Coordinates of C-alpha atoms in Angstrom, one line a residue:
X277 CA 83.5 96.7 91.2
X278 CA 85.4 97.2 88.0
X279 CA 82.7 95.9 85.7
X280 CA 79.8 97.6 87.5
X281 CA 81.4 101.0 88.4
X282 CA 84.5 101.2 86.2
X283 CA 86.6 101.6 89.3
X284 CA 89.9 99.7 89.2
X285 CA 90.9 98.5 92.7
X286 CA 94.3 96.7 92.7
X287 CA 94.8 93.6 94.7
X288 CA 97.5 95.4 96.7
X289 CA 94.9 97.8 98.1
X290 CA 92.5 95.1 99.2
X291 CA 95.4 93.4 101.0
X292 CA 95.9 96.5 103.2
X293 CA 92.2 96.9 104.1
X294 CA 91.4 96.0 107.8
X295 CA 88.0 94.3 107.7
X296 CA 86.0 95.0 111.0
X297 CA 85.4 91.9 113.1
X298 CA 81.6 92.2 112.8
X299 CA 81.9 91.8 109.0
X300 CA 84.0 88.6 109.3
X301 CA 82.4 85.1 109.3
X302 CA 82.6 83.2 112.5
X303 CA 84.0 79.7 111.9
X304 CA 83.5 76.8 114.4
X305 CA 85.1 73.4 114.6
X306 CA 82.5 71.0 115.8
X307 CA 82.9 67.3 116.9
X308 CA 80.6 64.6 115.6
X309 CA 78.5 64.7 118.7
X310 CA 77.9 68.4 118.1
X311 CA 80.3 69.8 120.7
X312 CA 82.0 73.0 119.7
X313 CA 85.8 72.5 120.0
X314 CA 87.0 75.8 118.8
X315 CA 85.7 78.9 117.1
X316 CA 86.9 82.3 115.8
X317 CA 86.8 84.9 113.1
X318 CA 90.4 84.3 111.9
X319 CA 90.3 80.9 110.2
X320 CA 94.1 80.7 109.8
X321 CA 94.4 80.6 113.6
X322 CA 92.0 77.7 114.1
X323 CA 93.7 74.5 114.9
X324 CA 96.7 76.2 116.5
X325 CA 95.6 74.8 119.8
X326 CA 96.3 71.3 118.5
X327 CA 92.8 70.0 118.7
X328 CA 93.8 66.8 117.0
X329 CA 96.6 66.0 119.4
X330 CA 94.3 66.8 122.3
X331 CA 91.9 64.0 121.4
X332 CA 92.6 61.2 123.9
X333 CA 91.6 58.4 121.4
X334 CA 93.5 59.8 118.3
X335 CA 96.9 58.1 118.9
X336 CA 95.4 54.8 119.8
X337 CA 92.9 54.9 117.0
X338 CA 95.7 55.7 114.4
X339 CA 97.7 52.7 115.6
X340 CA 94.7 50.4 115.3
X341 CA 93.9 51.6 111.8
X342 CA 97.5 51.1 110.7
X343 CA 97.5 47.6 112.0
X344 CA 94.2 47.0 110.3
X345 CA 95.0 48.4 106.8
X346 CA 98.7 48.5 106.2
X347 CA 100.4 45.7 104.3
X348 CA 104.1 45.5 103.3
X349 CA 106.0 43.6 100.6
X350 CA 103.2 43.3 98.1
X351 CA 103.9 42.2 94.5
X352 CA 100.4 42.4 93.0
X353 CA 96.8 43.5 93.7
X354 CA 96.0 40.6 96.1
X355 CA 93.8 42.7 98.3
X356 CA 90.3 44.0 98.0
X357 CA 88.9 47.4 96.8
X358 CA 90.6 50.3 98.5
X359 CA 88.6 53.1 100.0
X360 CA 90.2 56.5 99.5
X361 CA 89.6 57.7 103.0
X362 CA 88.8 56.0 106.3
X363 CA 87.9 57.5 109.7
X364 CA 90.5 57.5 112.4
X365 CA 89.3 59.1 115.6
X366 CA 86.6 61.7 116.0
X367 CA 88.2 64.4 113.9
X368 CA 90.9 62.5 112.1
X369 CA 90.9 60.9 108.6
X370 CA 93.5 58.6 107.1
X371 CA 94.1 58.2 103.4
X372 CA 94.9 54.8 102.1
X373 CA 97.4 54.5 99.3
X374 CA 99.9 52.3 97.5
X375 CA 103.6 53.1 98.0
X376 CA 106.2 51.7 95.5
X377 CA 109.5 50.6 97.1
X378 CA 112.0 49.1 94.7
X379 CA 110.8 45.6 93.9
X380 CA 107.6 45.6 95.9
X381 CA 104.6 47.7 97.1
X382 CA 103.4 48.8 100.4
X383 CA 99.9 49.6 101.4
X384 CA 100.1 52.6 103.7
X385 CA 98.0 55.1 105.6
X386 CA 98.8 58.8 105.1
X387 CA 97.6 61.8 107.1
X388 CA 98.0 64.1 104.1
X389 CA 95.5 63.6 101.2
X390 CA 97.7 65.1 98.5
X391 CA 100.7 63.1 99.6
X392 CA 98.6 59.9 99.7
X393 CA 97.2 60.5 96.2
X394 CA 100.7 61.2 94.7
X395 CA 102.1 58.0 96.3
X396 CA 99.1 55.9 95.1
X397 CA 99.4 57.1 91.5
X398 CA 103.0 55.9 91.5
X399 CA 102.0 52.6 93.0
X400 CA 99.4 52.1 90.3
X401 CA 102.1 52.9 87.7
X402 CA 104.4 50.3 89.3
X403 CA 101.7 47.7 88.8
X404 CA 100.8 48.7 85.3
X405 CA 104.4 48.9 84.1
X406 CA 104.9 45.2 85.1
X407 CA 101.6 44.1 83.6
X408 CA 102.3 45.9 80.3
X409 CA 106.1 45.3 80.2
X410 CA 106.1 43.8 76.6
X411 CA 103.9 46.5 75.2
X412 CA 105.9 49.2 76.8
X413 CA 109.2 47.7 75.5
X414 CA 107.7 47.8 72.0
X415 CA 106.7 51.4 72.5
X416 CA 110.2 52.4 73.6
X417 CA 111.5 51.0 70.3
X418 CA 108.9 53.0 68.4
X419 CA 110.1 56.2 70.0
X420 CA 113.7 55.8 68.7
X421 CA 114.7 58.9 66.8
X422 CA 116.2 58.6 63.3
X423 CA 119.9 59.4 62.6
X424 CA 120.8 62.5 60.7
X425 CA 119.2 65.9 61.3
X426 CA 117.1 64.8 64.2
X427 CA 120.2 63.3 66.0
X428 CA 122.1 66.5 65.4
X429 CA 119.3 68.6 66.9
X430 CA 119.0 66.2 69.8
X431 CA 122.6 66.8 71.0
X432 CA 121.5 70.1 72.5
X433 CA 119.0 68.2 74.7
X434 CA 121.5 65.5 75.9
X435 CA 121.3 63.3 72.8
X436 CA 118.8 61.0 71.2
X437 CA 118.8 58.4 74.0
X438 CA 118.0 61.1 76.6
X439 CA 115.2 62.5 74.5
X440 CA 113.7 59.1 73.9
X441 CA 113.8 58.4 77.6
X442 CA 112.1 61.7 78.3
X443 CA 109.4 61.0 75.7
X444 CA 108.7 57.6 77.3
X445 CA 108.7 59.1 80.8
X446 CA 106.2 61.7 79.7
X447 CA 103.8 59.0 78.4
X448 CA 104.2 56.9 81.5
X449 CA 103.5 59.9 83.7
X450 CA 100.5 60.9 81.7
X451 CA 98.8 57.5 81.2
X452 CA 100.0 55.2 84.0
X453 CA 100.0 57.4 87.1
X454 CA 96.3 57.2 87.6
X455 CA 94.0 56.7 90.6
X456 CA 92.6 53.2 90.4
X457 CA 91.1 51.6 93.5
X458 CA 90.3 47.9 92.6
X459 CA 91.8 45.0 90.8
X460 CA 88.9 45.0 88.3
X461 CA 89.5 48.7 87.5
X462 CA 93.2 48.0 87.1
X463 CA 92.5 45.1 84.7
X464 CA 90.0 47.1 82.6
X465 CA 92.3 50.1 82.4
X466 CA 95.3 48.1 81.4
X467 CA 93.3 46.6 78.5
X468 CA 92.5 50.0 76.9
X469 CA 95.5 52.1 77.8
X470 CA 98.0 50.4 75.6
X471 CA 96.3 51.6 72.4
X472 CA 96.2 55.1 73.8
X473 CA 99.9 55.1 74.6
X474 CA 100.8 53.8 71.1
X475 CA 98.7 56.5 69.5
X476 CA 100.0 59.3 71.7
X477 CA 103.5 58.1 71.4
X478 CA 103.4 58.3 67.6
X479 CA 102.0 61.8 67.9
X480 CA 104.6 62.9 70.5
X481 CA 107.5 61.6 68.4
X482 CA 106.2 63.5 65.3
X483 CA 106.0 66.7 67.4
X484 CA 109.5 66.2 68.8
X485 CA 110.9 65.6 65.3
X486 CA 109.3 68.8 64.1
X487 CA 110.8 70.7 67.0
X488 CA 114.3 69.2 66.4
X489 CA 114.2 70.1 62.7
X490 CA 113.2 73.8 63.4
X491 CA 115.6 74.0 66.3
X492 CA 118.5 72.6 64.1
X493 CA 117.8 75.2 61.3
X494 CA 117.8 78.0 63.8
X495 CA 120.9 76.7 65.6
X496 CA 123.0 76.6 62.4
X497 CA 122.0 80.1 61.5
X498 CA 122.9 81.5 65.0
X499 CA 126.3 79.7 64.9
X500 CA 127.0 81.3 61.6
X501 CA 126.0 84.8 62.9
X502 CA 128.1 84.3 66.0
X503 CA 131.2 84.1 63.8
X504 CA 130.4 87.4 62.1
X505 CA 130.7 91.0 63.2
X506 CA 129.6 92.6 66.5
X507 CA 126.1 93.5 65.2
X508 CA 125.4 90.0 64.0
X509 CA 126.7 88.5 67.3
X510 CA 124.5 90.8 69.4
X511 CA 121.4 89.8 67.4
X512 CA 122.4 86.1 67.6
X513 CA 122.7 86.4 71.4
X514 CA 119.3 88.0 71.8
X515 CA 117.7 85.3 69.5
X516 CA 119.5 82.5 71.3
X517 CA 118.2 83.7 74.7
X518 CA 114.7 83.6 73.4
X519 CA 115.3 80.2 71.8
X520 CA 116.6 78.7 75.0
X521 CA 113.6 80.1 77.0
X522 CA 111.2 78.7 74.4
X523 CA 112.8 75.2 74.2
X524 CA 114.8 74.6 77.4
X525 CA 116.4 71.3 78.2
X526 CA 113.3 70.1 80.0
X527 CA 110.8 71.3 77.3
X528 CA 109.0 67.9 77.4
X529 CA 108.2 68.4 81.0
X530 CA 107.1 72.0 80.7
X531 CA 104.8 72.0 77.6
X532 CA 101.6 70.1 77.0
X533 CA 100.8 68.5 73.6
X534 CA 98.9 71.6 72.3
X535 CA 101.9 73.8 73.1
X536 CA 104.4 71.4 71.6
X537 CA 102.6 71.6 68.3
X538 CA 103.3 75.4 68.1
X539 CA 107.0 75.3 69.0
X540 CA 108.3 74.6 65.4
X541 CA 106.4 77.7 64.2
X542 CA 107.8 79.9 67.0
X543 CA 111.3 78.6 66.2
X544 CA 110.8 79.2 62.5
X545 CA 109.6 82.7 63.3
X546 CA 112.9 83.3 65.3
X547 CA 114.9 82.1 62.3
X548 CA 113.1 84.5 59.9
X549 CA 113.4 87.3 62.4
X550 CA 117.2 86.7 62.6
X551 CA 117.6 86.6 58.9
X552 CA 115.6 89.9 58.4
X553 CA 117.5 91.5 61.3
X554 CA 120.7 90.9 59.5
X555 CA 119.4 92.8 56.5
X556 CA 118.0 95.8 58.5
X557 CA 119.2 96.0 62.1
X558 CA 117.5 99.3 62.8
X559 CA 114.1 98.1 61.6
X560 CA 114.5 95.0 63.8
X561 CA 115.4 97.2 66.8
X562 CA 112.3 99.3 66.4
X563 CA 110.0 96.3 66.0
X564 CA 111.6 94.6 69.0
X565 CA 111.3 97.6 71.3
X566 CA 107.5 97.1 71.6
X567 CA 107.8 93.4 72.3
X568 CA 110.4 94.0 75.0
X569 CA 108.0 96.2 76.9
X570 CA 105.5 93.4 77.2
X571 CA 108.2 90.8 77.9
X572 CA 109.8 92.9 80.7
X573 CA 106.4 93.5 82.3
X574 CA 105.7 89.8 82.3
X575 CA 109.1 89.0 83.8
X576 CA 108.5 91.5 86.6
X577 CA 105.0 90.0 87.3
X578 CA 106.3 86.5 87.4
X579 CA 109.2 87.6 89.7
X580 CA 106.8 89.2 92.2
X581 CA 104.3 86.3 92.3
X582 CA 103.8 84.7 95.7
X583 CA 104.1 81.0 95.9
X584 CA 100.6 81.0 97.4
X585 CA 99.0 82.9 94.5
X586 CA 96.0 81.4 92.8
X587 CA 96.1 79.1 89.7
X588 CA 93.9 81.7 88.0
X589 CA 96.7 84.3 88.2
X590 CA 99.3 81.9 87.0
X591 CA 97.1 80.8 84.1
X592 CA 96.5 84.4 83.1
X593 CA 100.3 85.1 83.0
X594 CA 100.9 81.9 81.1
X595 CA 98.3 83.0 78.5
X596 CA 100.0 86.4 78.3
X597 CA 103.3 84.7 77.6
X598 CA 102.0 82.8 74.6
X599 CA 100.2 85.9 73.4
X600 CA 103.6 87.5 73.2
X601 CA 105.0 84.6 71.2
X602 CA 102.1 84.9 68.7
X603 CA 102.7 88.7 68.6
X604 CA 106.3 88.0 67.7
X605 CA 105.1 85.9 64.8
X606 CA 102.8 88.7 63.6
X607 CA 105.5 91.3 63.8
X608 CA 108.5 89.4 62.4
X609 CA 107.1 86.5 60.3
X610 CA 103.6 87.3 59.2
X611 CA 103.7 84.6 56.5
X612 CA 103.7 81.9 59.2
X613 CA 100.4 83.2 60.5
X614 CA 99.2 83.3 64.1
X615 CA 97.2 80.7 66.0
X616 CA 94.7 83.4 67.1
X617 CA 94.2 87.1 66.5
X618 CA 96.8 89.2 68.4
X619 CA 98.0 92.8 68.4
X620 CA 99.6 95.3 70.7
X621 CA 96.1 96.6 71.6
X622 CA 94.9 93.1 72.6
X623 CA 98.1 92.7 74.7
X624 CA 97.4 96.0 76.4
X625 CA 93.9 94.9 77.3
X626 CA 95.1 91.6 78.7
X627 CA 97.8 93.3 80.6
X628 CA 95.2 95.6 82.3
X629 CA 93.1 92.6 83.1
X630 CA 96.0 90.9 84.8
X631 CA 97.0 94.0 86.6
X632 CA 93.5 94.1 88.2
X633 CA 94.0 90.5 89.3
X634 CA 97.4 90.8 90.8

């Protein structure tokens, strides 16, 4: 409607519209034999009559499938290829997945597909960690952070040991928690994944060292400012809040590799901003006012988001957040250059686009 007619209809308006029944699709739940079990125009109400529980064969069928497929106390892939889904009753499906339990594995049936996949990925990781134990031990040693500046910066994040563990966990989560369904696939994957982990581990360590260096430089400046007068302390507080939001304790969990690469530049921009703010507090205040408008709007939008909102909306807000960071670079530290063209006008355009979405 917006692109064709130039009329902006907010999502809140659509939510209040009562759609006549004759304009709603009729949805039917049909058994394999073609018998219609339930139908209606409100899809969210379908299934409330407990169709699944009403099937006489469902309980018995589920029990039979569990006895047929489930195995406990496994220590290796000594079973055949695993189907992702098996039928259990006329309308029921079961999802087969590995389940790691301390020193062994279980092979279990799940009724929820997402839960099954999450469990299975952890089960595959359990197997790969044991198969690649020597290689992973070597990788852990390679992730050791040097003493000196890096160790000082790491204290804010729990110390070098904690950061090294977090880096390793990130690699294991990314490369070992995968959906493999056969012994042959596990074998093939284990042969090639080691080189990938080594390569990405080296890249990750370099990124973390760059972040720690920039973080340490900014941290020392802020500590110095906090010991000075009221104006300096107020500016230091504002910068510190932005620094902590940019690089929180769990930054390795939050940011992907592409974003990690930009964090040192953002931290350096904060440092330059603090230094220039000391020299001209009024100029800094005027520049910061425009940025705070966008930041406040973003914070309000994120606070009002429903937990059921679409990934598209979340992604749009995430994009807007990093546009603001780039805008800060362009306003306060132009010499560092931005990763992409950004301006107040571009932010306004993106803001309007998001407002139409949410």
